[in-house]
Short mmCIF file of C-alpha atoms in Angstrom, two decimals:
data_model
loop_
_atom_site.label_atom_id
_atom_site.label_comp_id
_atom_site.label_asym_id
_atom_site.label_seq_id
_atom_site.Cartn_x
_atom_site.Cartn_y
_atom_site.Cartn_z
CA ILE A 96 34.86 69.76 -25.47
CA THR A 97 34.47 71.83 -28.62
CA PRO A 98 32.72 71.36 -31.98
CA GLY A 99 36.00 72.11 -33.78
CA ALA A 100 37.95 69.37 -32.00
CA LEU A 101 35.21 66.81 -32.66
CA GLU A 102 35.04 67.82 -36.32
CA ALA A 103 38.81 67.46 -36.66
CA ASP A 104 38.73 63.92 -35.25
CA VAL A 105 35.72 62.76 -37.27
CA SER A 106 36.93 64.29 -40.54
CA PHE A 107 40.19 62.35 -40.24
CA LEU A 108 38.67 59.03 -39.16
CA ALA A 109 36.00 59.21 -41.88
CA SER A 110 38.33 60.49 -44.61
CA ASP A 111 38.91 58.62 -47.86
CA ALA A 112 42.47 57.98 -46.71
CA LEU A 113 41.19 55.43 -44.15
CA GLN A 114 39.05 53.64 -46.74
CA GLY A 115 36.10 52.97 -44.43
CA ARG A 116 38.10 51.31 -41.62
CA GLY A 117 37.06 47.77 -42.51
CA THR A 118 38.03 44.90 -40.20
CA PRO A 119 40.82 44.08 -41.00
CA SER A 120 42.37 46.78 -43.20
CA PRO A 121 45.30 49.23 -43.34
CA GLY A 122 42.79 52.03 -42.68
CA LEU A 123 41.71 50.36 -39.44
CA ASP A 124 45.36 50.11 -38.37
CA VAL A 125 45.88 53.83 -39.06
CA ALA A 126 42.78 54.65 -37.01
CA ALA A 127 44.13 52.58 -34.10
CA GLU A 128 47.46 54.44 -34.20
CA PHE A 129 45.61 57.78 -34.30
CA ILE A 130 43.50 56.88 -31.26
CA ALA A 131 46.54 55.68 -29.34
CA ALA A 132 48.33 58.95 -30.12
CA GLN A 133 45.35 60.94 -28.81
CA PHE A 134 45.22 58.84 -25.62
CA ARG A 135 48.96 59.42 -25.18
CA GLY A 136 48.51 63.15 -25.64
CA ALA A 137 45.67 63.19 -23.10
CA GLY A 138 47.93 61.59 -20.51
CA LEU A 139 46.08 58.29 -20.21
CA GLN A 140 48.09 55.32 -19.01
CA PRO A 141 48.47 52.50 -21.57
CA ALA A 142 46.58 49.37 -20.56
CA GLY A 143 47.23 46.88 -23.36
CA ASP A 144 49.77 44.11 -23.80
CA ASP A 145 51.55 46.30 -26.39
CA GLY A 146 51.36 49.83 -25.05
CA TYR A 147 47.84 51.09 -25.71
CA PHE A 148 46.99 48.05 -27.83
CA GLN A 149 45.28 44.88 -26.71
CA THR A 150 46.35 42.57 -29.50
CA ALA A 151 43.82 39.99 -30.63
CA PRO A 152 45.01 37.02 -32.72
CA PHE A 153 42.29 36.31 -35.29
CA ALA A 154 42.08 34.56 -38.62
CA THR A 155 40.19 35.26 -41.81
CA VAL A 156 38.22 32.11 -42.53
CA THR A 157 37.01 31.68 -46.12
CA PRO A 158 34.38 29.04 -46.98
CA ASN A 159 35.46 26.20 -49.24
CA LEU A 160 32.50 25.04 -51.33
CA ASP A 161 34.33 22.31 -53.28
CA GLY A 162 32.47 19.07 -52.64
CA LEU A 163 29.87 20.63 -50.32
CA ASP A 164 26.92 18.24 -50.02
CA LEU A 165 23.72 18.27 -47.96
CA ALA A 166 20.83 15.82 -47.81
CA LEU A 167 17.69 15.93 -45.67
CA GLU A 168 16.09 12.54 -44.99
CA SER A 169 12.36 13.04 -44.55
CA GLY A 170 9.56 10.47 -44.76
CA GLY A 171 11.79 7.96 -46.48
CA ASP A 172 12.97 10.43 -49.12
CA ALA A 173 16.36 12.17 -49.42
CA ILE A 174 16.00 15.84 -50.35
CA ARG A 175 19.13 17.42 -51.81
CA PRO A 176 18.64 21.18 -52.08
CA ALA A 177 19.95 22.98 -55.14
CA LYS A 178 23.58 24.02 -54.67
CA ALA A 179 22.69 27.63 -55.48
CA SER A 180 20.29 27.66 -52.51
CA ILE A 181 22.97 26.68 -49.96
CA ALA A 182 25.19 29.24 -48.24
CA LEU A 183 27.98 28.30 -45.83
CA ILE A 184 27.56 30.96 -43.15
CA GLU A 185 29.88 29.58 -40.44
CA PRO A 186 32.68 27.64 -42.18
CA ALA A 187 33.88 24.53 -40.35
CA ALA A 188 34.65 21.01 -41.55
CA ALA A 189 31.99 18.34 -40.94
CA ASP A 190 31.12 14.86 -42.14
CA LEU A 191 27.71 13.68 -40.96
CA SER A 192 25.87 10.53 -41.98
CA HIS A 193 22.19 9.99 -41.11
CA VAL A 194 22.41 12.21 -38.03
CA PRO A 195 19.02 12.80 -36.32
CA ALA A 196 17.74 16.33 -36.94
CA LEU A 197 15.68 18.47 -34.62
CA LYS A 198 13.49 21.17 -36.15
CA THR A 199 12.69 24.34 -34.22
CA THR A 200 11.98 28.07 -34.68
CA PRO A 201 13.91 31.12 -33.47
CA ALA A 202 11.48 31.41 -30.55
CA GLY A 203 11.78 27.68 -29.79
CA LEU A 204 15.55 27.86 -29.41
CA ALA A 205 15.12 29.35 -25.95
CA GLU A 206 13.37 26.17 -24.79
CA LEU A 207 16.14 23.81 -25.89
CA THR A 208 19.07 22.58 -23.83
CA ALA A 209 22.53 21.45 -24.90
CA ALA A 210 21.67 17.91 -23.74
CA ALA A 211 18.61 17.84 -26.00
CA VAL A 212 20.60 18.69 -29.15
CA ALA A 213 23.86 16.86 -28.39
CA GLY A 214 24.95 14.88 -31.45
CA LYS A 215 22.02 16.11 -33.51
CA ALA A 216 21.63 18.53 -36.40
CA LEU A 217 19.57 21.57 -35.48
CA ILE A 218 17.28 22.99 -38.17
CA VAL A 219 15.93 26.47 -37.43
CA ASP A 220 12.97 27.42 -39.62
CA ILE A 221 13.32 31.19 -40.07
CA PRO A 222 9.92 32.88 -40.71
CA ASP A 223 9.34 34.42 -44.12
CA GLY A 224 10.16 38.12 -44.11
CA ALA A 225 12.41 37.94 -41.04
CA ASN A 226 15.43 40.24 -41.27
CA PHE A 227 19.10 39.46 -40.76
CA VAL A 228 18.89 40.24 -37.03
CA VAL A 229 16.54 37.27 -36.45
CA ALA A 230 18.90 34.92 -38.31
CA ARG A 231 21.95 36.33 -36.51
CA ARG A 232 20.38 35.85 -33.07
CA ALA A 233 19.29 32.34 -34.01
CA MET A 234 22.87 31.52 -34.99
CA ALA A 235 24.17 32.84 -31.67
CA GLN A 236 21.62 30.87 -29.63
CA ALA A 237 22.23 27.71 -31.63
CA ALA A 238 26.01 28.04 -31.20
CA ARG A 239 25.61 28.01 -27.43
CA LEU A 240 23.72 24.68 -27.68
CA ARG A 241 26.62 23.06 -29.64
CA PRO A 242 24.71 20.80 -32.07
CA ALA A 243 26.58 18.79 -34.70
CA LEU A 244 25.35 21.20 -37.40
CA THR A 245 23.02 24.18 -37.61
CA VAL A 246 20.86 24.71 -40.69
CA LEU A 247 18.90 27.94 -41.15
CA ALA A 248 15.91 27.20 -43.39
CA ARG A 249 14.63 30.42 -44.89
CA ALA A 250 12.90 31.74 -48.00
CA ARG A 251 15.57 34.32 -48.83
CA ALA A 252 19.14 33.34 -49.67
CA MET A 253 22.06 34.57 -47.56
CA ASN A 254 25.38 35.53 -49.12
CA PRO A 255 28.39 33.60 -47.79
CA SER A 256 31.57 35.55 -47.14
CA ALA A 257 34.86 35.30 -45.31
CA ARG A 258 34.52 35.45 -41.53
CA LEU A 259 36.85 36.54 -38.77
CA ARG A 260 37.48 34.06 -35.99
CA GLU A 261 39.51 34.25 -32.81
CA LEU A 262 42.34 31.73 -33.08
CA SER A 263 42.08 30.58 -29.47
CA ALA A 264 38.30 30.11 -29.60
CA PRO A 265 36.82 26.59 -29.69
CA ALA A 266 36.05 25.19 -33.13
CA PRO A 267 32.65 26.57 -34.15
CA VAL A 268 29.54 24.64 -35.09
CA PRO A 269 29.17 24.80 -38.88
CA VAL A 270 26.13 26.77 -40.06
CA LEU A 271 24.40 26.38 -43.43
CA ALA A 272 21.58 28.57 -44.74
CA VAL A 273 19.21 26.86 -47.17
CA SER A 274 16.60 28.70 -49.22
CA ASP A 275 15.34 25.69 -51.23
CA ALA A 276 11.52 25.43 -51.22
CA ALA A 277 11.44 21.62 -51.37
CA PHE A 278 13.83 21.44 -48.42
CA ARG A 279 11.57 23.66 -46.30
CA GLN A 280 8.47 21.70 -47.32
CA ALA A 281 10.10 18.43 -46.29
CA LEU A 282 10.59 19.78 -42.76
CA ASN A 283 6.88 19.12 -42.15
CA SER A 284 7.51 15.36 -42.09
CA ALA A 285 9.07 13.32 -39.30
CA PRO A 286 11.45 11.87 -38.35
CA LEU A 287 14.20 14.01 -39.88
CA ALA A 288 17.87 13.22 -40.42
CA ILE A 289 20.79 15.00 -42.06
CA SER A 290 23.80 13.83 -44.03
CA ALA A 291 26.39 16.44 -44.93
CA HIS A 292 29.95 16.94 -46.12
CA ILE A 293 31.43 20.38 -45.45
CA PRO A 294 35.06 20.88 -46.55
CA ALA A 295 37.55 22.60 -44.25
CA PRO A 296 37.81 26.36 -44.88
CA ALA A 297 40.92 28.32 -45.85
CA VAL A 298 42.45 30.06 -42.81
CA ALA A 299 44.75 33.12 -42.87
CA PRO A 300 45.99 34.67 -39.57
CA VAL A 301 45.41 38.39 -38.96
CA LYS A 302 46.19 40.66 -35.99
CA LEU A 303 43.49 43.01 -34.70
CA ARG A 304 43.70 45.54 -31.86
CA ASN A 305 41.55 47.17 -29.24
CA VAL A 306 42.96 50.50 -28.00
CA ILE A 307 42.90 50.98 -24.22
CA GLY A 308 43.91 53.89 -22.01
CA VAL A 309 43.06 54.41 -18.35
CA LEU A 310 42.63 57.51 -16.21
CA GLY A 311 43.50 56.33 -12.71
CA GLY A 312 41.08 57.08 -9.90
CA SER A 313 41.84 59.44 -7.04
CA ASP A 314 39.66 58.03 -4.25
CA PRO A 315 41.48 55.40 -2.13
CA ALA A 316 38.29 53.35 -1.77
CA LEU A 317 37.12 53.65 -5.39
CA LYS A 318 40.24 53.76 -7.56
CA SER A 319 40.48 49.95 -7.76
CA SER A 320 37.05 49.84 -9.40
CA TYR A 321 36.58 50.69 -13.06
CA LEU A 322 34.08 52.49 -15.26
CA ILE A 323 34.48 51.64 -18.96
CA LEU A 324 33.71 54.18 -21.69
CA SER A 325 33.72 52.44 -25.08
CA ALA A 326 33.15 53.07 -28.79
CA HIS A 327 33.88 51.06 -31.93
CA TYR A 328 36.34 52.58 -34.39
CA ASP A 329 35.70 50.28 -37.36
CA HIS A 330 33.14 50.56 -40.16
CA LEU A 331 32.26 48.69 -43.35
CA GLY A 332 35.34 49.38 -45.48
CA THR A 333 34.90 49.44 -49.25
CA HIS A 334 32.35 47.66 -51.43
CA GLY A 335 32.89 49.28 -54.78
CA ARG A 336 32.70 52.61 -52.93
CA ILE A 337 34.07 53.85 -49.63
CA TYR A 338 31.73 53.56 -46.65
CA PRO A 339 33.22 56.32 -44.45
CA GLY A 340 31.18 55.67 -41.28
CA ALA A 341 31.29 59.24 -39.99
CA ASN A 342 28.33 58.96 -37.63
CA ASP A 343 28.69 55.17 -37.28
CA ASP A 344 30.98 55.32 -35.44
CA ALA A 345 33.68 57.93 -36.00
CA SER A 346 31.36 60.17 -33.95
CA GLY A 347 31.55 57.81 -30.96
CA THR A 348 35.30 57.39 -31.35
CA ALA A 349 35.86 61.16 -31.57
CA SER A 350 33.69 61.60 -28.49
CA LEU A 351 35.74 58.96 -26.66
CA ILE A 352 38.93 60.88 -27.55
CA GLU A 353 37.63 64.30 -26.52
CA LEU A 354 36.05 62.95 -23.33
CA ALA A 355 39.44 61.43 -22.44
CA LYS A 356 41.14 64.79 -22.95
CA ALA A 357 38.49 66.71 -20.98
CA LEU A 358 38.30 64.33 -18.03
CA ALA A 359 42.09 64.04 -17.80
CA ALA A 360 42.49 67.82 -17.90
CA GLY A 361 39.88 68.25 -15.17
CA GLY A 362 41.61 66.04 -12.64
CA HIS A 363 41.14 62.41 -11.70
CA PRO A 364 37.63 61.24 -10.69
CA GLY A 365 37.13 58.86 -7.78
CA ARG A 366 36.95 55.67 -9.82
CA SER A 367 39.35 54.72 -12.56
CA VAL A 368 37.90 55.41 -16.01
CA VAL A 369 38.87 53.08 -18.85
CA PHE A 370 38.71 54.43 -22.43
CA LEU A 371 38.23 51.50 -24.80
CA ALA A 372 38.18 51.79 -28.61
CA LEU A 373 36.94 48.54 -30.12
CA PHE A 374 37.56 46.83 -33.46
CA GLY A 375 35.08 44.76 -35.42
CA GLU A 376 31.66 45.89 -34.18
CA GLU A 377 30.32 45.79 -37.72
CA ALA A 378 31.59 42.20 -38.05
CA GLY A 379 29.66 41.00 -34.99
CA GLU A 380 30.97 42.93 -31.94
CA LEU A 381 34.29 41.10 -32.29
CA GLY A 382 36.38 43.57 -30.27
CA SER A 383 33.99 43.76 -27.33
CA HIS A 384 33.53 39.98 -27.26
CA TYR A 385 37.32 39.61 -27.30
CA TYR A 386 37.75 42.07 -24.43
CA CYS A 387 35.06 40.34 -22.37
CA ARG A 388 36.75 36.96 -22.90
CA HIS A 389 40.16 38.48 -22.11
CA PRO A 390 39.39 41.38 -19.74
CA VAL A 391 42.22 43.71 -18.81
CA PHE A 392 40.34 44.85 -15.71
CA ASP A 393 38.53 42.47 -13.36
CA PRO A 394 34.86 42.29 -14.45
CA ARG A 395 33.85 41.92 -10.81
CA ARG A 396 35.36 45.34 -10.16
CA THR A 397 34.05 46.90 -13.38
CA VAL A 398 30.94 48.86 -12.43
CA ALA A 399 29.56 49.66 -15.90
CA ASP A 400 30.20 49.95 -19.63
CA ILE A 401 28.95 53.18 -21.22
CA ASN A 402 29.11 52.69 -24.98
CA LEU A 403 29.03 55.61 -27.44
CA GLU A 404 27.54 55.25 -30.89
CA GLN A 405 26.00 57.57 -33.51
CA LEU A 406 26.25 60.84 -31.59
CA GLY A 407 26.69 63.24 -34.52
CA ARG A 408 23.61 63.09 -36.76
CA THR A 409 20.51 64.94 -35.54
CA ASP A 410 18.49 64.22 -38.70
CA ASP A 411 16.92 61.01 -37.42
CA SER A 412 14.70 59.18 -39.89
CA HIS A 413 11.72 59.81 -37.58
CA GLY A 414 12.39 63.52 -37.14
CA PRO A 415 15.03 65.89 -35.73
CA HIS A 416 16.84 64.80 -32.55
CA VAL A 417 18.42 67.95 -31.12
CA ARG A 418 19.60 68.57 -27.55
CA GLN A 419 18.86 65.00 -26.47
CA PHE A 420 20.26 61.49 -26.45
CA ASN A 421 18.86 58.00 -25.92
CA LEU A 422 19.94 55.04 -23.81
CA THR A 423 19.45 51.47 -24.98
CA GLY A 424 17.93 49.27 -22.30
CA PHE A 425 16.65 52.49 -20.76
CA ASP A 426 14.90 50.66 -17.90
CA TYR A 427 17.44 47.85 -17.53
CA THR A 428 19.72 49.75 -15.11
CA ASP A 429 19.78 52.87 -12.93
CA LEU A 430 22.13 54.64 -15.37
CA ALA A 431 19.44 56.73 -17.08
CA PRO A 432 18.63 58.90 -14.03
CA ALA A 433 22.33 59.71 -13.56
CA PHE A 434 22.64 60.94 -17.15
CA ALA A 435 19.30 62.75 -17.02
CA LYS A 436 20.45 64.78 -14.02
CA ALA A 437 23.84 65.44 -15.62
CA GLY A 438 22.25 66.70 -18.82
CA GLN A 439 20.08 69.38 -17.21
CA PRO A 440 22.74 72.13 -16.84
CA PHE A 441 23.61 71.70 -20.53
CA GLY A 442 20.04 71.78 -21.78
CA ILE A 443 20.31 68.14 -22.85
CA GLU A 444 17.35 65.81 -22.35
CA VAL A 445 17.84 62.08 -21.82
CA VAL A 446 15.01 60.21 -23.50
CA LYS A 447 13.71 56.69 -24.04
CA ASP A 448 12.84 55.71 -27.58
CA PRO A 449 10.00 53.27 -26.86
CA ALA A 450 10.33 51.50 -30.22
CA ALA A 451 14.12 51.16 -30.27
CA SER A 452 15.48 51.24 -26.70
CA ASP A 453 15.12 47.53 -25.94
CA PRO A 454 15.69 46.05 -29.46
CA PHE A 455 18.90 48.03 -29.94
CA PHE A 456 20.31 46.95 -26.56
CA ALA A 457 21.66 43.76 -28.15
CA ARG A 458 22.92 45.44 -31.33
CA SER A 459 26.04 47.23 -30.15
CA ASP A 460 29.19 46.72 -28.10
CA ASN A 461 27.45 47.11 -24.75
CA ALA A 462 25.83 43.68 -25.20
CA PRO A 463 28.91 41.48 -24.54
CA PHE A 464 29.51 43.40 -21.30
CA ALA A 465 25.90 42.77 -20.27
CA ASP A 466 26.33 39.08 -21.04
CA ILE A 467 29.08 38.81 -18.42
CA GLY A 468 26.97 40.75 -15.91
CA ILE A 469 28.39 44.27 -16.21
CA PRO A 470 25.63 46.95 -16.22
CA SER A 471 25.77 48.55 -19.65
CA THR A 472 24.04 50.77 -22.16
CA THR A 473 24.69 52.49 -25.48
CA LEU A 474 24.22 56.26 -25.76
CA SER A 475 23.01 57.53 -29.16
CA VAL A 476 21.48 60.71 -30.57
CA SER A 477 19.73 58.73 -33.31
CA TYR A 478 19.24 55.05 -33.99
CA VAL A 479 18.37 55.15 -37.69
CA PHE A 480 19.37 58.10 -39.86
CA PRO A 481 19.64 58.83 -43.60
CA ASP A 482 22.82 57.22 -44.97
CA TYR A 483 22.91 54.56 -42.23
CA HIS A 484 25.41 51.94 -43.49
CA GLN A 485 25.64 53.82 -46.79
CA PRO A 486 28.48 55.66 -48.59
CA GLY A 487 26.73 58.94 -47.75
CA ASP A 488 27.57 58.73 -44.02
CA GLU A 489 30.11 61.54 -44.42
CA TRP A 490 31.76 63.84 -41.88
CA GLN A 491 30.27 67.02 -43.38
CA LYS A 492 26.74 65.94 -42.36
CA LEU A 493 27.25 65.84 -38.59
CA ASP A 494 25.95 68.52 -36.22
CA TYR A 495 29.12 69.22 -34.26
CA ALA A 496 27.64 71.96 -32.08
CA ASN A 497 24.95 69.58 -30.83
CA MET A 498 27.50 66.78 -30.52
CA ALA A 499 29.69 68.94 -28.27
CA ARG A 500 26.71 69.77 -26.01
CA VAL A 501 25.80 66.10 -25.78
CA ASP A 502 29.39 65.11 -24.99
CA ARG A 503 29.61 67.69 -22.22
CA ALA A 504 26.48 66.18 -20.66
CA ILE A 505 27.97 62.70 -21.04
CA ALA A 506 31.17 63.90 -19.36
CA ALA A 507 29.17 65.18 -16.40
CA GLY A 508 27.32 61.87 -16.21
CA ILE A 509 30.56 59.90 -16.29
CA LEU A 510 31.98 62.04 -13.48
CA SER A 511 28.87 61.57 -11.34
CA ILE A 512 29.04 57.78 -11.75
CA ALA A 513 32.80 57.67 -11.21
CA ASP A 514 32.52 59.71 -8.00
CA ASN A 515 29.50 57.86 -6.59
CA PRO A 516 30.37 55.23 -3.95
CA SER A 517 27.23 53.31 -5.03
CA ALA A 518 27.92 51.40 -8.23
CA PRO A 519 25.34 51.18 -11.04
CA LYS A 520 22.89 48.27 -10.73
CA TRP A 521 20.67 46.15 -12.93
CA ASN A 522 16.95 46.74 -12.46
CA ALA A 523 15.78 43.46 -10.92
CA ALA A 524 12.13 44.42 -11.50
CA ASN A 525 12.63 44.32 -15.27
CA PRO A 526 12.28 40.70 -16.53
CA HIS A 527 14.71 41.37 -19.41
CA THR A 528 17.58 41.73 -16.94
CA ALA A 529 17.31 38.23 -15.42
CA PRO A 530 20.23 36.69 -17.38
CA TYR A 531 22.42 39.73 -16.70
CA LEU A 532 21.67 39.64 -12.97
CA LYS A 533 22.50 35.92 -12.92
CA ALA A 534 25.80 36.58 -14.71
CA ARG A 535 26.63 39.37 -12.25
CA GLN A 536 26.05 37.06 -9.31
#
């Protein structure tokens, strides 16, 4: 694994020719073909439904605001928020008349059950100053409860945009975000009810692809179990300027490619190793969610997902990060000790970022694997760096010498896990792992 090979991969993936690899886009398609060609050259076996590609039928869903209407009935009054304060975040048709509404907070969502919200509108009062992550998690939790409608009440407006949706997925619960002050004030009265008309969105089919290659195992007892190594190959595309996404996550994709070449050249480890390049992480972990809903390899025989993200920049916003990498959910599994031991011969330290390790666990492609019970983590050199999600995330700014050292340590860690008869495990003593342990069982 050499700095030059990594630089060659990243400089192509993050070049202007690929236009930021938005999901979907021609640049993303070119990146997928490039990754498949590299997997082919490494000698990996194709594991998709179309050679190396796992095709995912999606649609671009664009909100239709014509005739959109919302009224909150509170204390005998009907509050109609200003149209400019309403954003249609999850487009889906709905016609509701005087439906009982249940008000809660992001924290309170965890206490609700699907039976409690069935047939009701769910209003989630987002605290002032809360960032997009709070609203996004609230949307995900509310979706699992399946109310008739979800309304995010918040002080700051959210911008509606086209969304990507899996064609075979159940019809979603519509989600509105409302930033009207009178609407929020009226939530203090009871009882509450909602009337709403949400027009059907415009739907345009689109084909997206995960790229999957497998290095078959050599041990008769272990080769039918699988260790997944993943990275997302998309970024933000263009928004007036190109967002090249060199560190996020051409660096992880390049590492995935070079690790595939190195491990294949070194012989077959005991377990089978799956190399999985994912689309749509920046659009909500779409590729990893799709894989976990349509797994190519039996999840019960998949021992772990090791996800690679942001491995190239050492100029972390909190100071230099050289000769080290982090694990998200550091104490959630027994994966950290394996990588710590593997890093020692290469002078690479495996560290826990106490402020970021747990919060970032749910913010990358490892999270959908955890949700179905597969022990997982994301490996990163830095979490937040200058140019994060900015046009300045360019290939020239990566530290390829450090990246190569880190990738060699990761390769050694992958080999140790793949050759170990004992599969990685969730840490039952950590209360955060309870839902993942339950899913595994």
